[in-house]
Amino acid sequence: MLDLMPSLGTWRPAVSGQRCAVATIVAAGGSVPRPLGTSMLVSEHGDVLGSLSGGCVEGAVVEAALQAMHDGGSRLESFGYSAEDAFAVGLTCGGELEVHIQPTGTAGLDLALLNSAGGNSLALIRRLDTAGGAVVVPDPASFSAAGSRELSVLLGGDDAVIRAAAAQLEPLLHGGRAGLVRLAPAEGCGSTVPEAEPLTLFVESRLPSARMLIFGANDFGAALLPAGKLLGYEVTLCDARPAFSSQGRFLAADRLVTDWPHRYLAAEAAAGRIDSRTVVCVLTHDPKFDIPLLETALGLDLAYVGAMGSRRSHRQRIDGLLDRGIPAEALERLHSPIGLDLGAVTPAEVAVSITAEILASRAPHPASSGGSLKDGTGPIHHTNTPEQSKVTSWT
């Protein structure tokens, strides 16, 4: 649902107050084109905002959404691939989707409220079982289940259920991820009620854009800057030399900083502006900048640390870091020489190589070293965790 927020304020059916239903991917298995949390809005007149599969199941979802608005209740639809029935609605990629469809304005799902919440940081917790309900979380990064009165009401006020929910909810919220959470009913495992309905929550969390810090105002930094922005990063370019960092070709950076790299990174970390999603690319290719910067970077919890240079430069860099007392296990996190081996030569090609390695490093399953999809086997799309890669039964 949160993926539609940027367009919600200008989508005519929502602005004009038409009845709508939201369809959201809440579970996925195998190879699927879109991640959990991807949503599509359908108006009472059949207008559509968003897409779930690129066209495979949208027609059936629209029909189900219109029926849900007519009935006034939510529903769960499952889509897969049927080799036996060529005309069946399903995913030609062979994956499976579970799509939850719910009329807006019911069970706490208020488009106007979501739109007014706005901001770069927002989360939505929806209860998908019969009880229904929703909670909007304005600051998911600092959310605590134990201190949320709204969550307590959503979960029926049972302390044991709230504690169990917190263990699964908080990592999703703090990490800016989406996921399905299933909990035993309040009666617990010893309940005498046969086949009691599980308490089912769907979590969507959106945090501010992750940061890419590029150190080195040179041709390679200029090429990596737009590539990082294309991937959705908030890009900072930092260089200690004013004559380099003040060049007009770097003005597209979200932040342009003239400072010693290691000093800037340490200050940002101390101010809490660095997190585990942050990417650091060291392109300065100068030991007086590289060594203290990498010493600082490898002491932080970062998603990726890469450094440019030849293999000879890399060996010298490793020796310098070992001399400074950096443990060998920390050096294993260093991507140096930076980038995947794609045969890149020009700055633009090197930028592709670097961003490809960043994507490979953050994938939930290890990626092959520059391997072609045509030479692989199995699904080309993977869900974020083993639990998410399996479509579980609804009850």
mmCIF file of C-alpha atoms in Angstrom:
data_model
loop_
_atom_site.group_PDB
_atom_site.id
_atom_site.type_symbol
_atom_site.label_atom_id
_atom_site.label_comp_id
_atom_site.label_asym_id
_atom_site.label_seq_id
_atom_site.Cartn_x
_atom_site.Cartn_y
_atom_site.Cartn_z
ATOM 1 C CA MET A 1 0.000 0.000 0.000
ATOM 2 C CA LEU A 2 2.802 2.406 0.864
ATOM 3 C CA ASP A 3 4.268 2.085 -2.634
ATOM 4 C CA LEU A 4 1.218 3.986 -3.958
ATOM 5 C CA MET A 5 1.512 6.886 -1.526
ATOM 6 C CA PRO A 6 3.488 9.217 -3.848
ATOM 7 C CA SER A 7 0.682 9.031 -6.452
ATOM 8 C CA LEU A 8 -2.300 8.951 -4.124
ATOM 9 C CA GLY A 9 -2.684 12.710 -3.786
ATOM 10 C CA THR A 10 -3.083 13.195 -7.550
ATOM 11 C CA TRP A 11 -5.115 10.091 -8.397
ATOM 12 C CA ARG A 12 -8.535 11.435 -9.351
ATOM 13 C CA PRO A 13 -10.735 8.632 -7.887
ATOM 14 C CA ALA A 14 -9.106 9.046 -4.458
ATOM 15 C CA VAL A 15 -9.210 12.845 -4.583
ATOM 16 C CA SER A 16 -12.878 12.862 -5.622
ATOM 17 C CA GLY A 17 -13.854 10.494 -2.794
ATOM 18 C CA GLN A 18 -14.816 7.455 -4.871
ATOM 19 C CA ARG A 19 -15.056 4.104 -3.139
ATOM 20 C CA CYS A 20 -11.902 2.053 -3.706
ATOM 21 C CA ALA A 21 -10.389 -1.286 -2.804
ATOM 22 C CA VAL A 22 -6.711 -2.000 -2.280
ATOM 23 C CA ALA A 23 -5.143 -5.264 -3.444
ATOM 24 C CA THR A 24 -1.811 -6.124 -1.810
ATOM 25 C CA ILE A 25 0.663 -8.970 -2.328
ATOM 26 C CA VAL A 26 0.926 -10.499 1.155
ATOM 27 C CA ALA A 27 2.676 -13.791 0.328
ATOM 28 C CA ALA A 28 4.736 -15.032 -2.588
ATOM 29 C CA GLY A 29 6.526 -18.174 -3.665
ATOM 30 C CA GLY A 30 8.887 -19.100 -6.473
ATOM 31 C CA SER A 31 9.647 -16.600 -9.209
ATOM 32 C CA VAL A 32 7.409 -13.548 -8.902
ATOM 33 C CA PRO A 33 7.754 -10.162 -10.612
ATOM 34 C CA ARG A 34 6.951 -7.865 -7.666
ATOM 35 C CA PRO A 35 7.862 -7.948 -3.952
ATOM 36 C CA LEU A 36 5.653 -8.282 -0.882
ATOM 37 C CA GLY A 37 3.712 -5.114 -0.130
ATOM 38 C CA THR A 38 3.201 -4.192 -3.783
ATOM 39 C CA SER A 39 -0.339 -2.847 -4.093
ATOM 40 C CA MET A 40 -2.926 -1.845 -6.633
ATOM 41 C CA LEU A 41 -5.911 0.429 -6.035
ATOM 42 C CA VAL A 42 -9.163 -0.140 -7.885
ATOM 43 C CA SER A 43 -11.935 2.473 -7.899
ATOM 44 C CA GLU A 44 -15.645 1.703 -7.942
ATOM 45 C CA HIS A 45 -15.626 2.580 -11.664
ATOM 46 C CA GLY A 46 -12.769 0.228 -12.450
ATOM 47 C CA ASP A 47 -9.944 2.771 -12.619
ATOM 48 C CA VAL A 48 -6.603 1.322 -11.542
ATOM 49 C CA LEU A 49 -3.538 2.748 -9.830
ATOM 50 C CA GLY A 50 -0.466 0.513 -9.683
ATOM 51 C CA SER A 51 0.263 -3.033 -10.833
ATOM 52 C CA LEU A 52 0.852 -6.378 -9.141
ATOM 53 C CA SER A 53 2.363 -8.544 -11.853
ATOM 54 C CA GLY A 54 2.829 -6.514 -15.006
ATOM 55 C CA GLY A 55 -0.413 -7.811 -16.502
ATOM 56 C CA CYS A 56 -0.690 -11.514 -15.620
ATOM 57 C CA VAL A 57 -3.376 -11.282 -12.919
ATOM 58 C CA GLU A 58 -4.557 -7.668 -12.952
ATOM 59 C CA GLY A 59 -7.838 -8.363 -14.756
ATOM 60 C CA ALA A 60 -8.880 -10.977 -12.206
ATOM 61 C CA VAL A 61 -7.810 -8.724 -9.340
ATOM 62 C CA VAL A 62 -9.946 -5.858 -10.653
ATOM 63 C CA GLU A 63 -12.985 -8.155 -10.797
ATOM 64 C CA ALA A 64 -12.325 -9.382 -7.255
ATOM 65 C CA ALA A 65 -11.861 -5.812 -5.999
ATOM 66 C CA LEU A 66 -15.160 -4.705 -7.523
ATOM 67 C CA GLN A 67 -16.868 -7.685 -5.893
ATOM 68 C CA ALA A 68 -15.247 -6.854 -2.537
ATOM 69 C CA MET A 69 -16.618 -3.308 -2.736
ATOM 70 C CA HIS A 70 -20.046 -4.714 -3.560
ATOM 71 C CA ASP A 71 -19.917 -7.190 -0.651
ATOM 72 C CA GLY A 72 -18.214 -4.794 1.758
ATOM 73 C CA GLY A 73 -15.756 -7.429 2.997
ATOM 74 C CA SER A 74 -12.109 -8.355 2.450
ATOM 75 C CA ARG A 75 -10.935 -11.489 0.685
ATOM 76 C CA LEU A 76 -7.781 -13.416 -0.184
ATOM 77 C CA GLU A 77 -7.098 -14.527 -3.760
ATOM 78 C CA SER A 78 -4.378 -16.986 -4.786
ATOM 79 C CA PHE A 79 -2.713 -17.021 -8.180
ATOM 80 C CA GLY A 80 -0.304 -19.563 -9.631
ATOM 81 C CA TYR A 81 0.581 -21.140 -12.946
ATOM 82 C CA SER A 82 -1.544 -23.875 -14.498
ATOM 83 C CA ALA A 83 0.143 -25.830 -17.299
ATOM 84 C CA GLU A 84 -3.064 -27.819 -17.786
ATOM 85 C CA ASP A 85 -5.320 -24.818 -18.408
ATOM 86 C CA ALA A 86 -3.764 -22.335 -20.834
ATOM 87 C CA PHE A 87 -6.645 -19.907 -20.271
ATOM 88 C CA ALA A 88 -6.478 -19.906 -16.470
ATOM 89 C CA VAL A 89 -5.540 -16.687 -14.722
ATOM 90 C CA GLY A 90 -2.057 -17.078 -13.326
ATOM 91 C CA LEU A 91 1.618 -16.183 -13.437
ATOM 92 C CA THR A 92 3.422 -17.323 -16.557
ATOM 93 C CA CYS A 93 6.698 -17.009 -14.613
ATOM 94 C CA GLY A 94 5.626 -20.029 -12.549
ATOM 95 C CA GLY A 95 5.411 -18.271 -9.186
ATOM 96 C CA GLU A 96 2.585 -18.053 -6.685
ATOM 97 C CA LEU A 97 0.943 -14.986 -5.181
ATOM 98 C CA GLU A 98 -1.519 -14.429 -2.372
ATOM 99 C CA VAL A 99 -3.327 -11.125 -2.820
ATOM 100 C CA HIS A 100 -5.356 -9.587 -0.009
ATOM 101 C CA ILE A 101 -8.187 -7.358 -1.253
ATOM 102 C CA GLN A 102 -9.888 -4.908 1.076
ATOM 103 C CA PRO A 103 -12.277 -1.996 0.497
ATOM 104 C CA THR A 104 -10.840 1.287 1.760
ATOM 105 C CA GLY A 105 -12.617 3.055 4.582
ATOM 106 C CA THR A 106 -13.090 -0.266 6.379
ATOM 107 C CA ALA A 107 -11.099 -1.788 9.233
ATOM 108 C CA GLY A 108 -9.034 1.345 9.708
ATOM 109 C CA LEU A 109 -7.785 1.553 6.095
ATOM 110 C CA ASP A 110 -8.418 5.245 5.435
ATOM 111 C CA LEU A 111 -6.800 6.705 2.295
ATOM 112 C CA ALA A 112 -7.147 10.277 3.529
ATOM 113 C CA LEU A 113 -5.437 9.391 6.820
ATOM 114 C CA LEU A 114 -2.585 7.631 5.034
ATOM 115 C CA ASN A 115 -2.174 10.499 2.595
ATOM 116 C CA SER A 116 -2.061 13.063 5.393
ATOM 117 C CA ALA A 117 0.553 11.020 7.281
ATOM 118 C CA GLY A 118 2.972 11.565 4.387
ATOM 119 C CA GLY A 119 6.664 11.865 5.147
ATOM 120 C CA ASN A 120 9.603 9.687 4.166
ATOM 121 C CA SER A 121 9.110 7.421 7.159
ATOM 122 C CA LEU A 122 5.839 5.560 7.595
ATOM 123 C CA ALA A 123 4.541 2.087 8.347
ATOM 124 C CA LEU A 124 1.185 0.369 8.163
ATOM 125 C CA ILE A 125 0.212 -2.669 10.222
ATOM 126 C CA ARG A 126 -2.959 -4.354 9.001
ATOM 127 C CA ARG A 127 -4.809 -7.172 10.665
ATOM 128 C CA LEU A 128 -5.961 -9.514 7.905
ATOM 129 C CA ASP A 129 -7.980 -12.054 9.861
ATOM 130 C CA THR A 130 -11.666 -11.683 10.685
ATOM 131 C CA ALA A 131 -11.115 -9.102 13.429
ATOM 132 C CA GLY A 132 -9.593 -6.596 10.954
ATOM 133 C CA GLY A 133 -8.159 -3.207 11.832
ATOM 134 C CA ALA A 134 -5.050 -1.187 11.027
ATOM 135 C CA VAL A 135 -2.429 0.951 12.740
ATOM 136 C CA VAL A 136 -0.427 3.739 11.097
ATOM 137 C CA VAL A 137 3.111 4.083 12.494
ATOM 138 C CA PRO A 138 4.663 7.497 11.749
ATOM 139 C CA ASP A 139 8.191 6.574 12.922
ATOM 140 C CA PRO A 140 8.834 2.871 12.271
ATOM 141 C CA ALA A 141 12.585 3.112 12.971
ATOM 142 C CA SER A 142 11.965 3.759 16.681
ATOM 143 C CA PHE A 143 8.688 1.837 17.088
ATOM 144 C CA SER A 144 8.254 -0.216 20.265
ATOM 145 C CA ALA A 145 5.371 -2.678 20.370
ATOM 146 C CA ALA A 146 5.267 -2.597 24.165
ATOM 147 C CA GLY A 147 4.650 1.150 24.191
ATOM 148 C CA SER A 148 1.990 1.316 21.488
ATOM 149 C CA ARG A 149 -1.568 1.702 22.749
ATOM 150 C CA GLU A 150 -2.879 1.451 19.172
ATOM 151 C CA LEU A 151 -1.161 -1.903 18.616
ATOM 152 C CA SER A 152 -2.479 -3.178 21.936
ATOM 153 C CA VAL A 153 -6.039 -2.355 20.823
ATOM 154 C CA LEU A 154 -5.424 -3.994 17.434
ATOM 155 C CA LEU A 155 -4.229 -7.200 19.129
ATOM 156 C CA GLY A 156 -6.998 -7.319 21.712
ATOM 157 C CA GLY A 157 -4.893 -6.156 24.657
ATOM 158 C CA ASP A 158 -3.387 -9.579 25.379
ATOM 159 C CA ASP A 159 0.163 -9.142 26.728
ATOM 160 C CA ALA A 160 1.373 -12.553 25.548
ATOM 161 C CA VAL A 161 0.178 -11.878 21.999
ATOM 162 C CA ILE A 162 1.765 -8.422 22.035
ATOM 163 C CA ARG A 163 5.131 -9.870 23.118
ATOM 164 C CA ALA A 164 4.955 -12.536 20.431
ATOM 165 C CA ALA A 165 4.024 -9.936 17.836
ATOM 166 C CA ALA A 166 6.857 -7.619 18.873
ATOM 167 C CA ALA A 167 9.492 -10.265 18.109
ATOM 168 C CA GLN A 168 8.367 -10.379 14.478
ATOM 169 C CA LEU A 169 6.972 -6.886 13.927
ATOM 170 C CA GLU A 170 9.858 -4.783 15.187
ATOM 171 C CA PRO A 171 12.575 -6.194 12.870
ATOM 172 C CA LEU A 172 10.319 -5.566 9.870
ATOM 173 C CA LEU A 173 9.446 -2.044 10.972
ATOM 174 C CA HIS A 174 13.001 -1.073 11.923
ATOM 175 C CA GLY A 175 14.382 -2.513 8.677
ATOM 176 C CA GLY A 176 11.914 -0.830 6.332
ATOM 177 C CA ARG A 177 10.603 -4.176 5.078
ATOM 178 C CA ALA A 178 7.270 -5.866 4.417
ATOM 179 C CA GLY A 179 6.173 -9.217 5.765
ATOM 180 C CA LEU A 180 3.357 -11.435 6.955
ATOM 181 C CA VAL A 181 3.157 -12.236 10.670
ATOM 182 C CA ARG A 182 1.040 -15.133 11.950
ATOM 183 C CA LEU A 183 0.380 -15.587 15.659
ATOM 184 C CA ALA A 184 -1.496 -18.123 17.727
ATOM 185 C CA PRO A 185 -4.812 -16.845 19.118
ATOM 186 C CA ALA A 186 -4.825 -15.367 22.603
ATOM 187 C CA GLU A 187 -5.888 -18.718 24.096
ATOM 188 C CA GLY A 188 -2.509 -20.187 23.073
ATOM 189 C CA CYS A 189 -1.661 -23.711 22.082
ATOM 190 C CA GLY A 190 -3.794 -25.211 24.849
ATOM 191 C CA SER A 191 -7.012 -23.729 23.521
ATOM 192 C CA THR A 192 -10.014 -26.049 23.485
ATOM 193 C CA VAL A 193 -11.446 -24.207 20.482
ATOM 194 C CA PRO A 194 -10.848 -26.434 17.438
ATOM 195 C CA GLU A 195 -8.983 -24.838 14.521
ATOM 196 C CA ALA A 196 -9.018 -21.353 16.032
ATOM 197 C CA GLU A 197 -8.251 -18.710 13.418
ATOM 198 C CA PRO A 198 -4.648 -17.475 13.617
ATOM 199 C CA LEU A 199 -4.073 -13.798 14.221
ATOM 200 C CA THR A 200 -2.593 -12.539 10.954
ATOM 201 C CA LEU A 201 -0.836 -9.217 10.465
ATOM 202 C CA PHE A 202 0.664 -7.695 7.358
ATOM 203 C CA VAL A 203 3.402 -5.131 7.905
ATOM 204 C CA GLU A 204 4.653 -2.514 5.451
ATOM 205 C CA SER A 205 7.432 -0.187 6.534
ATOM 206 C CA ARG A 206 8.977 2.669 4.593
ATOM 207 C CA LEU A 207 12.101 4.395 5.845
ATOM 208 C CA PRO A 208 13.968 7.372 4.359
ATOM 209 C CA SER A 209 16.121 6.437 1.374
ATOM 210 C CA ALA A 210 19.289 4.543 2.186
ATOM 211 C CA ARG A 211 22.472 6.566 1.740
ATOM 212 C CA MET A 212 25.288 6.088 -0.738
ATOM 213 C CA LEU A 213 28.457 7.914 0.265
ATOM 214 C CA ILE A 214 30.872 8.436 -2.629
ATOM 215 C CA PHE A 215 34.355 9.551 -1.633
ATOM 216 C CA GLY A 216 36.334 10.978 -4.523
ATOM 217 C CA ALA A 217 35.361 13.879 -6.796
ATOM 218 C CA ASN A 218 36.689 12.435 -10.042
ATOM 219 C CA ASP A 219 35.366 10.965 -13.286
ATOM 220 C CA PHE A 220 34.361 7.725 -11.592
ATOM 221 C CA GLY A 221 32.502 9.568 -8.828
ATOM 222 C CA ALA A 222 30.682 11.661 -11.432
ATOM 223 C CA ALA A 223 29.528 8.491 -13.221
ATOM 224 C CA LEU A 224 28.508 6.648 -10.029
ATOM 225 C CA LEU A 225 26.465 9.571 -8.703
ATOM 226 C CA PRO A 226 23.503 9.258 -11.146
ATOM 227 C CA ALA A 227 23.709 5.457 -11.015
ATOM 228 C CA GLY A 228 23.258 5.553 -7.239
ATOM 229 C CA LYS A 229 20.297 7.912 -7.524
ATOM 230 C CA LEU A 230 18.748 5.593 -10.118
ATOM 231 C CA LEU A 231 18.806 2.817 -7.511
ATOM 232 C CA GLY A 232 16.985 5.065 -5.048
ATOM 233 C CA TYR A 233 19.895 6.028 -2.819
ATOM 234 C CA GLU A 234 20.334 9.457 -1.288
ATOM 235 C CA VAL A 235 23.774 10.210 -2.683
ATOM 236 C CA THR A 236 26.490 12.211 -0.917
ATOM 237 C CA LEU A 237 29.749 13.074 -2.650
ATOM 238 C CA CYS A 238 32.661 14.020 -0.388
ATOM 239 C CA ASP A 239 36.174 15.162 -1.198
ATOM 240 C CA ALA A 240 38.728 17.044 0.876
ATOM 241 C CA ARG A 241 39.864 19.157 -2.101
ATOM 242 C CA PRO A 242 37.642 22.215 -2.768
ATOM 243 C CA ALA A 243 38.908 22.585 -6.343
ATOM 244 C CA PHE A 244 37.570 19.110 -7.100
ATOM 245 C CA SER A 245 34.351 18.977 -5.054
ATOM 246 C CA SER A 246 33.131 22.370 -6.277
ATOM 247 C CA GLN A 247 32.904 21.300 -9.930
ATOM 248 C CA GLY A 248 29.494 21.721 -11.523
ATOM 249 C CA ARG A 249 29.260 18.093 -12.637
ATOM 250 C CA PHE A 250 28.685 17.040 -9.026
ATOM 251 C CA LEU A 251 25.755 19.370 -8.326
ATOM 252 C CA ALA A 252 23.248 16.530 -8.843
ATOM 253 C CA ALA A 253 24.377 15.002 -5.532
ATOM 254 C CA ASP A 254 21.859 15.246 -2.709
ATOM 255 C CA ARG A 255 24.715 16.425 -0.503
ATOM 256 C CA LEU A 256 28.067 17.822 -1.661
ATOM 257 C CA VAL A 257 30.679 17.930 1.097
ATOM 258 C CA THR A 258 34.208 19.305 1.264
ATOM 259 C CA ASP A 259 35.922 17.605 4.190
ATOM 260 C CA TRP A 260 38.430 14.906 4.986
ATOM 261 C CA PRO A 261 36.566 11.657 4.172
ATOM 262 C CA HIS A 262 37.287 9.806 7.423
ATOM 263 C CA ARG A 263 36.370 12.848 9.500
ATOM 264 C CA TYR A 264 33.066 13.318 7.649
ATOM 265 C CA LEU A 265 32.098 9.632 7.923
ATOM 266 C CA ALA A 266 32.881 9.546 11.643
ATOM 267 C CA ALA A 267 30.828 12.703 12.237
ATOM 268 C CA GLU A 268 27.845 11.336 10.308
ATOM 269 C CA ALA A 269 27.985 8.092 12.268
ATOM 270 C CA ALA A 270 28.190 9.956 15.565
ATOM 271 C CA ALA A 271 25.164 12.038 14.567
ATOM 272 C CA GLY A 272 23.114 8.901 13.839
ATOM 273 C CA ARG A 273 22.859 9.568 10.103
ATOM 274 C CA ILE A 274 24.496 6.267 9.126
ATOM 275 C CA ASP A 275 22.699 2.924 9.374
ATOM 276 C CA SER A 276 23.040 -0.689 8.271
ATOM 277 C CA ARG A 277 21.651 0.148 4.804
ATOM 278 C CA THR A 278 24.390 2.695 4.057
ATOM 279 C CA VAL A 279 26.753 2.068 1.131
ATOM 280 C CA VAL A 280 30.291 3.493 1.085
ATOM 281 C CA CYS A 281 32.274 3.716 -2.165
ATOM 282 C CA VAL A 282 35.897 4.830 -1.819
ATOM 283 C CA LEU A 283 37.088 6.148 -5.183
ATOM 284 C CA THR A 284 39.812 8.535 -3.994
ATOM 285 C CA HIS A 285 42.607 6.078 -4.909
ATOM 286 C CA ASP A 286 45.008 7.840 -2.551
ATOM 287 C CA PRO A 287 46.363 6.108 0.588
ATOM 288 C CA LYS A 288 46.293 9.272 2.704
ATOM 289 C CA PHE A 289 42.516 9.359 2.201
ATOM 290 C CA ASP A 290 41.786 5.654 1.712
ATOM 291 C CA ILE A 291 43.437 4.111 4.775
ATOM 292 C CA PRO A 292 41.897 6.288 7.537
ATOM 293 C CA LEU A 293 38.534 6.263 5.735
ATOM 294 C CA LEU A 294 38.445 2.473 5.408
ATOM 295 C CA GLU A 295 39.563 2.095 9.026
ATOM 296 C CA THR A 296 36.534 4.165 10.039
ATOM 297 C CA ALA A 297 34.128 2.465 7.610
ATOM 298 C CA LEU A 298 35.081 -1.086 8.608
ATOM 299 C CA GLY A 299 34.326 -0.220 12.226
ATOM 300 C CA LEU A 300 30.711 0.607 11.354
ATOM 301 C CA ASP A 301 27.691 -1.575 10.589
ATOM 302 C CA LEU A 302 27.348 -0.797 6.872
ATOM 303 C CA ALA A 303 25.681 -2.622 4.014
ATOM 304 C CA TYR A 304 28.647 -2.312 1.659
ATOM 305 C CA VAL A 305 32.191 -0.940 1.691
ATOM 306 C CA GLY A 306 34.122 -0.882 -1.574
ATOM 307 C CA ALA A 307 37.411 0.683 -2.595
ATOM 308 C CA MET A 308 38.826 1.370 -6.055
ATOM 309 C CA GLY A 309 42.332 0.393 -7.078
ATOM 310 C CA SER A 310 44.474 -2.206 -8.786
ATOM 311 C CA ARG A 311 45.310 -5.519 -7.162
ATOM 312 C CA ARG A 312 48.697 -4.080 -6.239
ATOM 313 C CA SER A 313 46.963 -1.112 -4.592
ATOM 314 C CA HIS A 314 44.633 -3.537 -2.838
ATOM 315 C CA ARG A 315 47.528 -5.508 -1.340
ATOM 316 C CA GLN A 316 49.179 -2.312 -0.126
ATOM 317 C CA ARG A 317 45.845 -1.144 1.285
ATOM 318 C CA ILE A 318 45.349 -4.402 3.190
ATOM 319 C CA ASP A 319 48.863 -4.181 4.635
ATOM 320 C CA GLY A 320 48.207 -0.607 5.756
ATOM 321 C CA LEU A 321 44.931 -1.562 7.447
ATOM 322 C CA LEU A 322 46.514 -4.557 9.182
ATOM 323 C CA ASP A 323 49.273 -2.287 10.462
ATOM 324 C CA ARG A 324 46.544 -0.118 12.006
ATOM 325 C CA GLY A 325 45.145 -3.109 13.852
ATOM 326 C CA ILE A 326 42.111 -3.846 11.684
ATOM 327 C CA PRO A 327 41.213 -7.528 12.280
ATOM 328 C CA ALA A 328 41.336 -9.896 9.324
ATOM 329 C CA GLU A 329 37.632 -10.768 9.685
ATOM 330 C CA ALA A 330 36.708 -7.097 9.238
ATOM 331 C CA LEU A 331 38.766 -6.972 6.043
ATOM 332 C CA GLU A 332 36.606 -9.782 4.641
ATOM 333 C CA ARG A 333 33.805 -7.220 4.369
ATOM 334 C CA LEU A 334 35.867 -4.981 2.093
ATOM 335 C CA HIS A 335 35.016 -5.155 -1.613
ATOM 336 C CA SER A 336 38.368 -4.363 -3.142
ATOM 337 C CA PRO A 337 39.064 -3.978 -5.987
ATOM 338 C CA ILE A 338 35.563 -2.545 -6.164
ATOM 339 C CA GLY A 339 32.900 -3.891 -8.545
ATOM 340 C CA LEU A 340 31.947 -7.079 -10.378
ATOM 341 C CA ASP A 341 34.209 -8.368 -13.128
ATOM 342 C CA LEU A 342 32.222 -7.184 -16.141
ATOM 343 C CA GLY A 343 35.165 -6.035 -18.224
ATOM 344 C CA ALA A 344 34.410 -2.417 -17.312
ATOM 345 C CA VAL A 345 36.880 0.230 -18.490
ATOM 346 C CA THR A 346 35.207 3.634 -18.812
ATOM 347 C CA PRO A 347 33.820 5.521 -15.777
ATOM 348 C CA ALA A 348 30.249 4.751 -16.878
ATOM 349 C CA GLU A 349 31.052 1.051 -17.212
ATOM 350 C CA VAL A 350 32.785 1.018 -13.833
ATOM 351 C CA ALA A 351 29.660 2.622 -12.305
ATOM 352 C CA VAL A 352 27.584 -0.268 -13.688
ATOM 353 C CA SER A 353 30.117 -2.734 -12.258
ATOM 354 C CA ILE A 354 29.939 -1.110 -8.806
ATOM 355 C CA THR A 355 26.147 -0.900 -8.659
ATOM 356 C CA ALA A 356 25.909 -4.504 -9.880
ATOM 357 C CA GLU A 357 28.127 -5.606 -6.984
ATOM 358 C CA ILE A 358 26.046 -3.589 -4.521
ATOM 359 C CA LEU A 359 22.876 -5.287 -5.792
ATOM 360 C CA ALA A 360 24.525 -8.707 -5.600
ATOM 361 C CA SER A 361 25.758 -8.073 -2.059
ATOM 362 C CA ARG A 362 22.318 -7.140 -0.750
ATOM 363 C CA ALA A 363 20.468 -10.009 -2.455
ATOM 364 C CA PRO A 364 18.798 -12.505 -0.085
ATOM 365 C CA HIS A 365 20.514 -15.363 -1.932
ATOM 366 C CA PRO A 366 24.174 -15.312 -3.014
ATOM 367 C CA ALA A 367 24.530 -14.114 -6.588
ATOM 368 C CA SER A 368 26.948 -15.666 -9.021
ATOM 369 C CA SER A 369 30.026 -13.633 -9.916
ATOM 370 C CA GLY A 370 28.794 -11.813 -12.962
ATOM 371 C CA GLY A 371 27.034 -14.949 -14.202
ATOM 372 C CA SER A 372 24.390 -14.701 -16.892
ATOM 373 C CA LEU A 373 20.817 -15.631 -16.045
ATOM 374 C CA LYS A 374 20.737 -17.829 -19.127
ATOM 375 C CA ASP A 375 23.364 -20.096 -17.557
ATOM 376 C CA GLY A 376 21.553 -20.474 -14.228
ATOM 377 C CA THR A 377 18.702 -22.641 -12.959
ATOM 378 C CA GLY A 378 15.752 -22.080 -10.646
ATOM 379 C CA PRO A 379 13.733 -18.903 -10.032
ATOM 380 C CA ILE A 380 15.244 -15.615 -11.212
ATOM 381 C CA HIS A 381 13.307 -13.653 -8.547
ATOM 382 C CA HIS A 382 13.668 -14.544 -4.883
ATOM 383 C CA THR A 383 11.610 -13.467 -1.889
ATOM 384 C CA ASN A 384 13.430 -11.771 0.979
ATOM 385 C CA THR A 385 13.515 -14.687 3.417
ATOM 386 C CA PRO A 386 12.919 -18.446 3.283
ATOM 387 C CA GLU A 387 9.615 -17.926 5.118
ATOM 388 C CA GLN A 388 8.483 -15.385 2.527
ATOM 389 C CA SER A 389 9.415 -17.644 -0.379
ATOM 390 C CA LYS A 390 6.733 -20.141 0.593
ATOM 391 C CA VAL A 391 3.004 -19.503 0.199
ATOM 392 C CA THR A 392 1.504 -20.856 3.402
ATOM 393 C CA SER A 393 -2.112 -21.837 3.865
ATOM 394 C CA TRP A 394 -4.415 -19.058 5.010
ATOM 395 C CA THR A 395 -5.983 -20.945 7.917
#
